[in-house]
CSV table of C-alpha atoms and ligand atoms in Angstrom, one decimal:
chain,number,residue,atom,x,y,z
I,1,MET,CA,-9.5,17.8,-1.5
I,2,SER,CA,-7.9,19.3,1.6
I,3,LYS,CA,-9.4,18.6,5.0
I,4,THR,CA,-8.5,20.0,8.3
I,5,LEU,CA,-7.7,17.8,11.3
I,6,SER,CA,-10.9,18.9,13.0
I,7,GLU,CA,-13.0,18.1,9.9
I,8,LEU,CA,-11.5,14.6,9.9
I,9,GLU,CA,-12.1,14.2,13.5
I,10,ALA,CA,-15.7,15.2,13.1
I,11,ILE,CA,-16.1,12.4,10.5
I,12,TYR,CA,-14.0,9.8,12.3
I,13,HIS,CA,-15.8,10.2,15.7
I,14,ARG,CA,-19.4,10.0,14.4
I,15,PRO,CA,-21.4,7.2,16.0
I,16,PHE,CA,-20.0,4.1,14.4
I,17,PHE,CA,-23.1,3.1,12.4
I,18,ASP,CA,-23.6,6.7,11.1
I,19,LEU,CA,-20.0,6.6,10.0
I,20,ILE,CA,-20.2,3.4,8.0
I,21,GLN,CA,-23.6,4.3,6.7
I,22,GLY,CA,-22.0,7.6,5.3
I,23,SER,CA,-19.0,5.9,3.8
I,24,ARG,CA,-21.2,3.1,2.4
I,25,GLN,CA,-23.3,5.8,0.5
I,26,ILE,CA,-20.1,7.5,-0.9
I,27,HIS,CA,-18.7,4.1,-1.8
I,28,GLY,CA,-21.9,3.1,-3.7
I,29,GLU,CA,-21.9,6.4,-5.6
I,30,TYR,CA,-18.2,6.2,-6.7
I,31,TRP,CA,-17.8,2.5,-6.9
I,32,PRO,CA,-21.2,0.9,-7.7
I,33,GLU,CA,-19.7,-2.3,-9.3
I,34,ASN,CA,-19.2,-4.4,-6.2
I,35,GLU,CA,-15.6,-5.1,-7.4
I,36,MET,CA,-12.5,-5.9,-5.5
I,37,GLN,CA,-9.1,-5.0,-7.0
I,38,LEU,CA,-6.7,-7.9,-6.7
I,39,CYS,CA,-3.0,-6.8,-6.6
I,40,THR,CA,0.0,-9.3,-6.4
I,41,LEU,CA,3.2,-8.3,-4.7
I,42,LEU,CA,6.6,-9.5,-5.5
I,43,SER,CA,9.8,-8.6,-3.5
I,44,VAL,CA,12.3,-8.3,-6.3
I,45,LYS,CA,15.1,-7.3,-4.0
I,46,THR,CA,14.8,-8.6,-0.5
I,47,GLY,CA,16.7,-7.7,2.7
I,48,GLY,CA,19.9,-5.9,3.6
I,49,CYS,CA,18.3,-2.5,3.5
I,50,SER,CA,20.4,0.4,4.9
I,51,GLU,CA,17.3,2.2,6.4
I,52,ASP,CA,16.1,1.8,10.0
I,53,CYS,CA,12.3,1.7,9.6
I,54,SER,CA,11.3,0.1,13.0
I,55,TYR,CA,8.6,-2.1,11.5
I,56,CYS,CA,10.6,-3.6,8.7
I,57,SER,CA,12.0,-7.1,8.6
I,58,GLN,CA,14.3,-6.1,5.7
I,59,SER,CA,16.4,-3.4,7.5
I,60,SER,CA,20.0,-4.6,7.9
I,61,ARG,CA,20.0,-3.0,11.4
I,62,TYR,CA,17.9,-5.7,13.0
I,63,GLN,CA,18.3,-9.5,13.4
I,64,THR,CA,15.2,-10.7,11.7
I,65,GLY,CA,16.4,-13.8,9.9
I,66,ILE,CA,15.6,-12.3,6.5
I,67,GLU,CA,18.7,-12.9,4.2
I,68,ARG,CA,19.9,-10.2,1.8
I,69,GLU,CA,19.2,-11.2,-1.8
I,70,THR,CA,20.3,-9.6,-5.1
I,71,LEU,CA,17.9,-8.0,-7.5
I,72,MET,CA,15.9,-10.5,-9.5
I,73,THR,CA,16.5,-10.4,-13.3
I,74,THR,CA,13.7,-9.7,-15.7
I,75,ALA,CA,13.6,-13.4,-16.7
I,76,GLU,CA,13.2,-14.3,-13.1
I,77,VAL,CA,10.4,-11.9,-12.5
I,78,LEU,CA,8.3,-12.5,-15.6
I,79,PRO,CA,6.9,-15.9,-14.6
I,80,TYR,CA,5.6,-14.4,-11.3
I,81,ALA,CA,3.9,-11.6,-13.2
I,82,GLU,CA,2.4,-14.1,-15.7
I,83,GLU,CA,1.1,-16.2,-12.9
I,84,ALA,CA,-0.4,-13.2,-11.1
I,85,LYS,CA,-2.2,-12.3,-14.3
I,86,SER,CA,-3.5,-15.9,-14.8
I,87,ASN,CA,-4.7,-16.0,-11.2
I,88,GLY,CA,-6.9,-12.9,-11.8
I,89,SER,CA,-4.7,-10.0,-10.5
I,90,THR,CA,-5.1,-6.7,-12.4
I,91,ARG,CA,-2.2,-5.0,-10.7
I,92,PHE,CA,1.4,-6.3,-10.2
I,93,CYS,CA,3.5,-4.5,-7.6
I,94,MET,CA,7.2,-5.0,-7.3
I,95,GLY,CA,9.1,-3.9,-4.2
I,96,ALA,CA,12.8,-3.4,-3.5
I,97,ALA,CA,14.5,-3.2,-0.1
I,98,TRP,CA,17.0,-0.3,-0.5
I,99,LYS,CA,17.1,3.4,0.2
I,100,GLY,CA,16.2,4.5,-3.4
I,101,VAL,CA,17.2,4.5,-7.0
I,102,ARG,CA,19.6,6.6,-9.0
I,103,ASP,CA,19.5,7.2,-12.8
I,104,GLY,CA,22.5,5.5,-14.5
I,105,ASP,CA,22.9,2.9,-11.8
I,106,SER,CA,22.9,-0.6,-13.4
I,107,ARG,CA,20.3,-1.9,-10.9
I,108,PHE,CA,18.0,0.9,-12.0
I,109,GLU,CA,18.5,0.0,-15.6
I,110,GLN,CA,17.6,-3.6,-14.8
I,111,MET,CA,14.4,-2.5,-13.1
I,112,LEU,CA,13.4,-0.4,-16.1
I,113,GLU,CA,13.9,-3.4,-18.3
I,114,THR,CA,11.7,-5.5,-16.0
I,115,VAL,CA,9.0,-2.9,-16.0
I,116,ARG,CA,9.0,-2.7,-19.8
I,117,GLU,CA,8.5,-6.4,-20.0
I,118,VAL,CA,5.9,-6.7,-17.3
I,119,SER,CA,3.9,-3.8,-18.6
I,120,LYS,CA,3.3,-5.8,-21.9
I,121,LEU,CA,1.1,-8.2,-19.9
I,122,GLY,CA,-1.9,-5.8,-19.6
I,123,MET,CA,-1.9,-5.3,-15.8
I,124,GLU,CA,-1.3,-2.1,-13.9
I,125,VAL,CA,2.4,-2.0,-13.0
I,126,CYS,CA,3.2,-0.6,-9.6
I,127,VAL,CA,6.7,-0.3,-8.2
I,128,THR,CA,8.0,0.7,-4.7
I,129,LEU,CA,11.7,1.4,-5.0
I,130,GLY,CA,12.2,3.9,-2.2
I,131,GLN,CA,13.5,7.5,-2.8
I,132,LEU,CA,13.8,8.9,-6.3
I,133,SER,CA,13.9,12.3,-8.0
I,134,ASP,CA,12.6,13.7,-11.3
I,135,PRO,CA,14.9,11.8,-13.8
I,136,GLU,CA,14.2,8.4,-12.3
I,137,ALA,CA,10.4,9.1,-12.1
I,138,ARG,CA,10.3,10.2,-15.7
I,139,LYS,CA,12.1,7.0,-16.8
I,140,LEU,CA,9.9,4.7,-14.8
I,141,LYS,CA,6.8,6.4,-16.3
I,142,GLU,CA,8.3,6.0,-19.8
I,143,ALA,CA,9.0,2.3,-19.1
I,144,GLY,CA,5.4,1.6,-18.3
I,145,VAL,CA,4.9,2.1,-14.6
I,146,THR,CA,1.3,3.1,-13.7
I,147,ALA,CA,1.6,3.8,-10.0
I,148,TYR,CA,4.5,4.4,-7.6
I,149,ASN,CA,4.1,3.3,-4.0
I,150,HIS,CA,5.7,5.4,-1.4
I,151,ASN,CA,4.0,5.5,2.0
I,152,ILE,CA,4.2,8.4,4.4
I,153,ASP,CA,3.7,5.6,7.0
I,154,THR,CA,2.2,7.8,9.9
I,155,SER,CA,1.8,11.4,11.0
I,156,PRO,CA,4.6,13.9,10.6
I,157,GLU,CA,4.8,14.1,14.3
I,158,PHE,CA,5.1,10.4,15.1
I,159,TYR,CA,7.4,9.6,12.1
I,160,SER,CA,10.7,10.2,13.8
I,161,LYS,CA,9.7,7.6,16.5
I,162,ILE,CA,9.6,5.1,13.7
I,163,VAL,CA,12.3,6.0,11.2
I,164,THR,CA,15.4,8.2,11.6
I,165,SER,CA,17.5,7.3,8.5
I,166,HIS,CA,15.3,9.4,6.2
I,167,SER,CA,12.8,12.1,7.0
I,168,PHE,CA,9.1,12.7,6.5
I,169,ASP,CA,10.1,15.6,4.1
I,170,ASP,CA,12.3,13.2,2.1
I,171,ARG,CA,9.3,11.0,1.6
I,172,LEU,CA,7.2,14.1,0.5
I,173,SER,CA,9.9,15.1,-2.0
I,174,THR,CA,9.9,11.6,-3.6
I,175,ILE,CA,6.1,11.9,-3.9
I,176,GLY,CA,6.4,15.3,-5.5
I,177,ALA,CA,8.7,13.8,-8.2
I,178,VAL,CA,6.2,10.9,-8.8
I,179,GLN,CA,3.4,13.5,-9.3
I,180,ARG,CA,5.4,15.6,-11.7
I,181,SER,CA,6.2,12.5,-13.8
I,182,GLY,CA,2.5,11.7,-14.3
I,183,MET,CA,2.6,8.3,-12.6
I,184,SER,CA,-0.2,7.7,-10.1
I,185,VAL,CA,0.7,8.0,-6.4
I,186,CYS,CA,0.0,5.0,-4.2
I,187,CYS,CA,0.5,6.3,-0.7
I,188,GLY,CA,-0.7,5.3,2.8
I,189,GLY,CA,0.6,4.1,6.0
I,190,ILE,CA,0.7,1.6,8.9
I,191,ILE,CA,-1.5,1.6,11.9
I,192,GLY,CA,-0.7,-0.3,15.2
I,193,MET,CA,2.9,1.1,15.7
I,194,GLY,CA,2.0,2.9,19.0
I,195,GLU,CA,0.6,6.0,17.4
I,196,THR,CA,-2.6,7.7,18.5
I,197,GLU,CA,-5.8,7.9,16.6
I,198,THR,CA,-5.0,11.6,16.1
I,199,ASP,CA,-1.7,10.6,14.4
I,200,ARG,CA,-3.7,8.4,12.0
I,201,LEU,CA,-5.9,11.4,11.1
I,202,ARG,CA,-2.9,13.7,10.7
I,203,MET,CA,-1.6,11.1,8.3
I,204,LEU,CA,-4.9,11.3,6.4
I,205,GLU,CA,-4.8,15.0,6.5
I,206,VAL,CA,-1.4,15.0,4.7
I,207,LEU,CA,-2.8,12.5,2.1
I,208,CYS,CA,-5.9,14.7,1.5
I,209,GLY,CA,-3.6,17.6,0.8
I,210,PHE,CA,-2.0,15.9,-2.1
I,211,ASP,CA,-2.6,17.4,-5.6
I,212,PRO,CA,-3.5,15.3,-7.5
I,213,ALA,CA,-5.1,13.1,-4.8
I,214,PRO,CA,-3.5,9.7,-4.3
I,215,GLU,CA,-4.9,7.1,-6.7
I,216,SER,CA,-4.6,4.4,-4.1
I,217,VAL,CA,-4.2,4.4,-0.3
I,218,PRO,CA,-2.8,1.3,1.3
I,219,ILE,CA,-3.8,0.9,5.0
I,220,ASN,CA,-1.4,-1.6,6.5
I,221,CYS,CA,-1.9,-3.1,10.0
I,222,LEU,CA,1.5,-3.5,11.5
I,223,MET,CA,2.7,-7.1,11.2
I,224,PRO,CA,5.1,-7.3,14.1
I,225,MET,CA,8.2,-8.8,12.7
I,226,PRO,CA,10.5,-10.7,15.1
I,227,GLY,CA,13.8,-8.9,15.8
I,228,THR,CA,12.4,-5.4,14.9
I,229,PRO,CA,11.9,-2.8,17.6
I,230,LEU,CA,8.1,-3.1,17.1
I,231,GLU,CA,8.0,-6.9,17.5
I,232,ASP,CA,5.9,-6.8,20.6
I,233,GLN,CA,3.3,-4.3,19.5
I,234,GLU,CA,-0.3,-5.4,20.1
I,235,ALA,CA,-2.8,-5.9,17.3
I,236,VAL,CA,-4.8,-2.8,16.4
I,237,ASP,CA,-8.5,-2.7,17.4
I,238,VAL,CA,-10.6,-3.7,14.4
I,239,PHE,CA,-13.2,-1.0,15.0
I,240,GLU,CA,-10.4,1.7,14.8
I,241,LEU,CA,-9.3,0.1,11.6
I,242,VAL,CA,-12.8,0.2,10.2
I,243,ARG,CA,-13.3,3.9,11.3
I,244,LEU,CA,-10.1,4.8,9.5
I,245,ILE,CA,-11.1,3.0,6.3
I,246,ALA,CA,-14.6,4.6,6.4
I,247,THR,CA,-13.1,8.1,6.9
I,248,THR,CA,-10.6,7.5,4.1
I,249,ARG,CA,-13.4,6.5,1.8
I,250,MET,CA,-15.4,9.6,2.7
I,251,VAL,CA,-12.6,12.1,2.2
I,252,LEU,CA,-10.8,10.4,-0.8
I,253,PRO,CA,-13.9,9.0,-2.6
I,254,ARG,CA,-12.1,8.2,-5.9
I,255,ALA,CA,-9.1,6.4,-4.3
I,256,LYS,CA,-8.7,2.7,-4.2
I,257,VAL,CA,-8.5,2.0,-0.5
I,258,ARG,CA,-6.3,-1.0,-0.1
I,259,LEU,CA,-6.6,-3.3,3.0
I,260,SER,CA,-3.0,-4.2,2.9
I,261,ALA,CA,-0.7,-5.9,5.3
I,262,GLY,CA,-2.1,-7.7,8.4
I,263,ARG,CA,-5.2,-9.5,7.0
I,264,THR,CA,-3.9,-12.8,8.4
I,265,ARG,CA,-4.9,-11.5,11.8
I,266,LEU,CA,-8.3,-10.3,10.8
I,267,SER,CA,-11.4,-12.6,10.9
I,268,ARG,CA,-13.5,-13.1,7.8
I,269,GLU,CA,-16.1,-10.9,9.5
I,270,ALA,CA,-13.6,-8.1,10.3
I,271,GLN,CA,-12.5,-8.1,6.7
I,272,ALA,CA,-16.1,-8.1,5.5
I,273,LEU,CA,-16.7,-5.0,7.6
I,274,CYS,CA,-13.6,-3.3,6.2
I,275,TYR,CA,-14.9,-4.0,2.6
I,276,PHE,CA,-18.3,-2.7,3.6
I,277,ALA,CA,-16.8,0.4,5.0
I,278,GLY,CA,-15.0,1.2,1.7
I,279,ALA,CA,-11.9,-0.9,1.2
I,280,ASN,CA,-11.9,-2.0,-2.5
I,281,SER,CA,-8.5,-3.5,-3.0
I,282,ILE,CA,-6.4,-6.2,-1.4
I,283,PHE,CA,-3.1,-7.9,-1.9
I,284,TYR,CA,-3.8,-11.3,-3.3
I,285,GLY,CA,-1.4,-14.2,-3.0
I,286,GLU,CA,0.2,-16.1,-0.2
I,287,LYS,CA,3.1,-13.8,0.4
I,288,LEU,CA,3.4,-10.1,0.8
I,289,LEU,CA,7.1,-9.0,0.6
I,290,THR,CA,8.4,-11.2,3.4
I,291,ALA,CA,5.3,-11.8,5.5
I,292,ASP,CA,2.3,-14.1,5.1
I,293,ASN,CA,-1.0,-13.2,3.5
I,294,PRO,CA,-4.2,-15.2,3.5
I,295,SER,CA,-4.4,-18.1,0.9
I,296,THR,CA,-5.9,-17.3,-2.4
I,297,ASN,CA,-8.6,-19.9,-1.8
I,298,LYS,CA,-9.7,-18.2,1.4
I,299,ASP,CA,-9.8,-14.9,-0.2
I,300,LEU,CA,-11.8,-16.0,-3.2
I,301,ASP,CA,-14.2,-17.9,-0.9
I,302,LEU,CA,-14.8,-14.7,1.2
I,303,LEU,CA,-15.3,-12.6,-2.0
I,304,ARG,CA,-17.9,-15.2,-3.3
I,305,THR,CA,-19.6,-15.2,0.1
I,306,LEU,CA,-20.0,-11.5,-0.1
I,307,ASP,CA,-20.9,-11.4,-3.8
I,308,LEU,CA,-17.9,-9.3,-4.6
I,309,GLN,CA,-16.4,-9.8,-8.0
I,310,PRO,CA,-12.6,-9.6,-8.6
I,311,GLN,CA,-12.0,-6.6,-10.8
I,312,ALA,CA,-12.3,-7.6,-14.4
I,313,PRO,CA,-9.0,-7.9,-16.5
I,314,PHE,CA,-8.3,-4.9,-18.8
I,315,THR,CA,-9.3,-5.3,-22.4
I,316,THR,CA,-7.5,-2.2,-23.6
I,317,PRO,CA,-3.8,-1.4,-23.0
I,318,VAL,CA,-3.3,-0.1,-19.4
K,401,SAM,N1,11.8,0.2,0.6
K,401,SAM,C1,10.7,0.9,0.0
K,401,SAM,C2,10.1,1.9,0.9
K,401,SAM,O1,10.3,1.8,2.1
K,401,SAM,O2,9.4,2.7,0.4
K,401,SAM,C3,9.6,-0.1,-0.5
K,401,SAM,C4,9.3,-1.3,0.3
K,401,SAM,S1,8.5,-1.0,1.9
K,401,SAM,C5,8.7,-2.6,2.6
K,401,SAM,C6,6.8,-0.7,1.6
K,401,SAM,C7,5.9,-0.4,2.7
K,401,SAM,O3,5.5,-1.6,3.3
K,401,SAM,C8,6.4,0.5,3.9
K,401,SAM,O4,6.4,1.8,3.6
K,401,SAM,C9,5.4,0.1,5.0
K,401,SAM,O5,4.3,1.0,4.9
K,401,SAM,C10,4.9,-1.3,4.6
K,401,SAM,N2,5.4,-2.3,5.6
K,401,SAM,C11,6.7,-2.8,5.7
K,401,SAM,N3,6.8,-3.6,6.6
K,401,SAM,C12,5.6,-3.7,7.3
K,401,SAM,C13,5.1,-4.4,8.4
K,401,SAM,N4,5.9,-5.2,9.1
K,401,SAM,N5,3.8,-4.3,8.7
K,401,SAM,C14,3.0,-3.5,7.9
K,401,SAM,N6,3.4,-2.8,6.9
K,401,SAM,C15,4.7,-2.9,6.5
K,402,DTB,C1,2.2,-1.3,1.2
K,402,DTB,O1,1.7,-0.3,1.6
K,402,DTB,N1,2.2,-2.5,1.7
K,402,DTB,C2,2.9,-3.5,0.9
K,402,DTB,C3,3.3,-2.7,-0.3
K,402,DTB,N2,2.9,-1.3,0.0
K,402,DTB,C4,4.7,-2.7,-0.9
K,402,DTB,C5,4.0,-4.1,1.7
K,402,DTB,C6,3.5,-4.8,3.0
K,402,DTB,C7,4.7,-5.4,3.6
K,402,DTB,C8,4.4,-6.3,4.7
K,402,DTB,C9,5.5,-6.9,5.5
K,402,DTB,C10,6.4,-7.8,4.7
K,402,DTB,O2,5.9,-8.5,3.8
K,402,DTB,O3,7.5,-7.9,5.0
K,403,SF4,FE1,14.2,-0.3,3.8
K,403,SF4,FE2,11.7,0.1,2.8
K,403,SF4,FE3,12.2,-1.6,4.9
K,403,SF4,FE4,12.5,1.0,5.3
K,403,SF4,S1,10.6,0.0,4.7
K,403,SF4,S2,13.9,-0.7,6.0
K,403,SF4,S3,13.3,1.7,3.3
K,403,SF4,S4,12.8,-1.9,2.8
């Protein structure tokens, strides 16, 4: 449901304990199961991207040490998806470093084939392939994609400080095509890029205006990648992160709120506070796309300590 910036500010700036008490109550109402969704990421096409996103190790504009690779074949991807399933993930997300996809292109056809095969495994299938329009979105949906990840990354105002090779409106038009196709929208952003807390709430204001509301909202903490323009950014304050998660939980109660990149820099206690405030999904597995993620043992250990269950596997087709 739409929220104005001042409504979001009123929630976000509540006394800290009132805020998390409020988000906890909503969380308990909508998500009473004490479950954590585990999602595994795989970079199916790494590096060499034409775009200039200042946070990204995969942009060809920066010297980051990430080599350009070709698109993985279906046969190469499948063992990773099977392993993710056997490790307990219920969502498998494939990411590609390029500007976008075009119907008829052989790489797009190859992606469709991969999606068709992965979707037989009984996990949610998410892809993040950059820009697309209606025909591509329809074909991905038909092939078995459940959710399309395309982040707005930050506020409309701050966006041009971070990316110039495509616009905020370009991202919104991709999201429009995803919505029209019937795929779920997975859309969030990154904090810790030099934006203000108001920028973060402006980002949330845009997400709240989506119709339908995003099914999942990844909140990434910037992982400063050597060689990128943002390599020296300082880590974000944990309490600001928790406030944003709690506010997101309150205004998008049905969304999976995913504590995404950057958990390697968060203590166990900080992660626990994020989960308490309303985060109910994480990336699971030692690698994100190019950056590190906590080990699966550490994650399972923390979930056990907090008496949180990994989301149960699906018993009916997804
Ligand atoms: N190329 C596609 C795109 O840009 O939509 C898909 C892959 S892209 C790497 C997916 C998202 O990962 C980005 O939109 C950004 O929000 C997040 N991301 C990328 N690099 C990051 C970093 N260094 N720290 C935190 N989040 C990052
Ligand atoms: C999202 O919001 N975060 C994920 C996923 N969507 C594709 C990606 C995080 C990338 C972190 C940096 C890296 O691994 O290079
Ligand atoms: Fe390319 Fe996506 Fe990285 Fe931007 S975030 S440089 S579009 S891979």
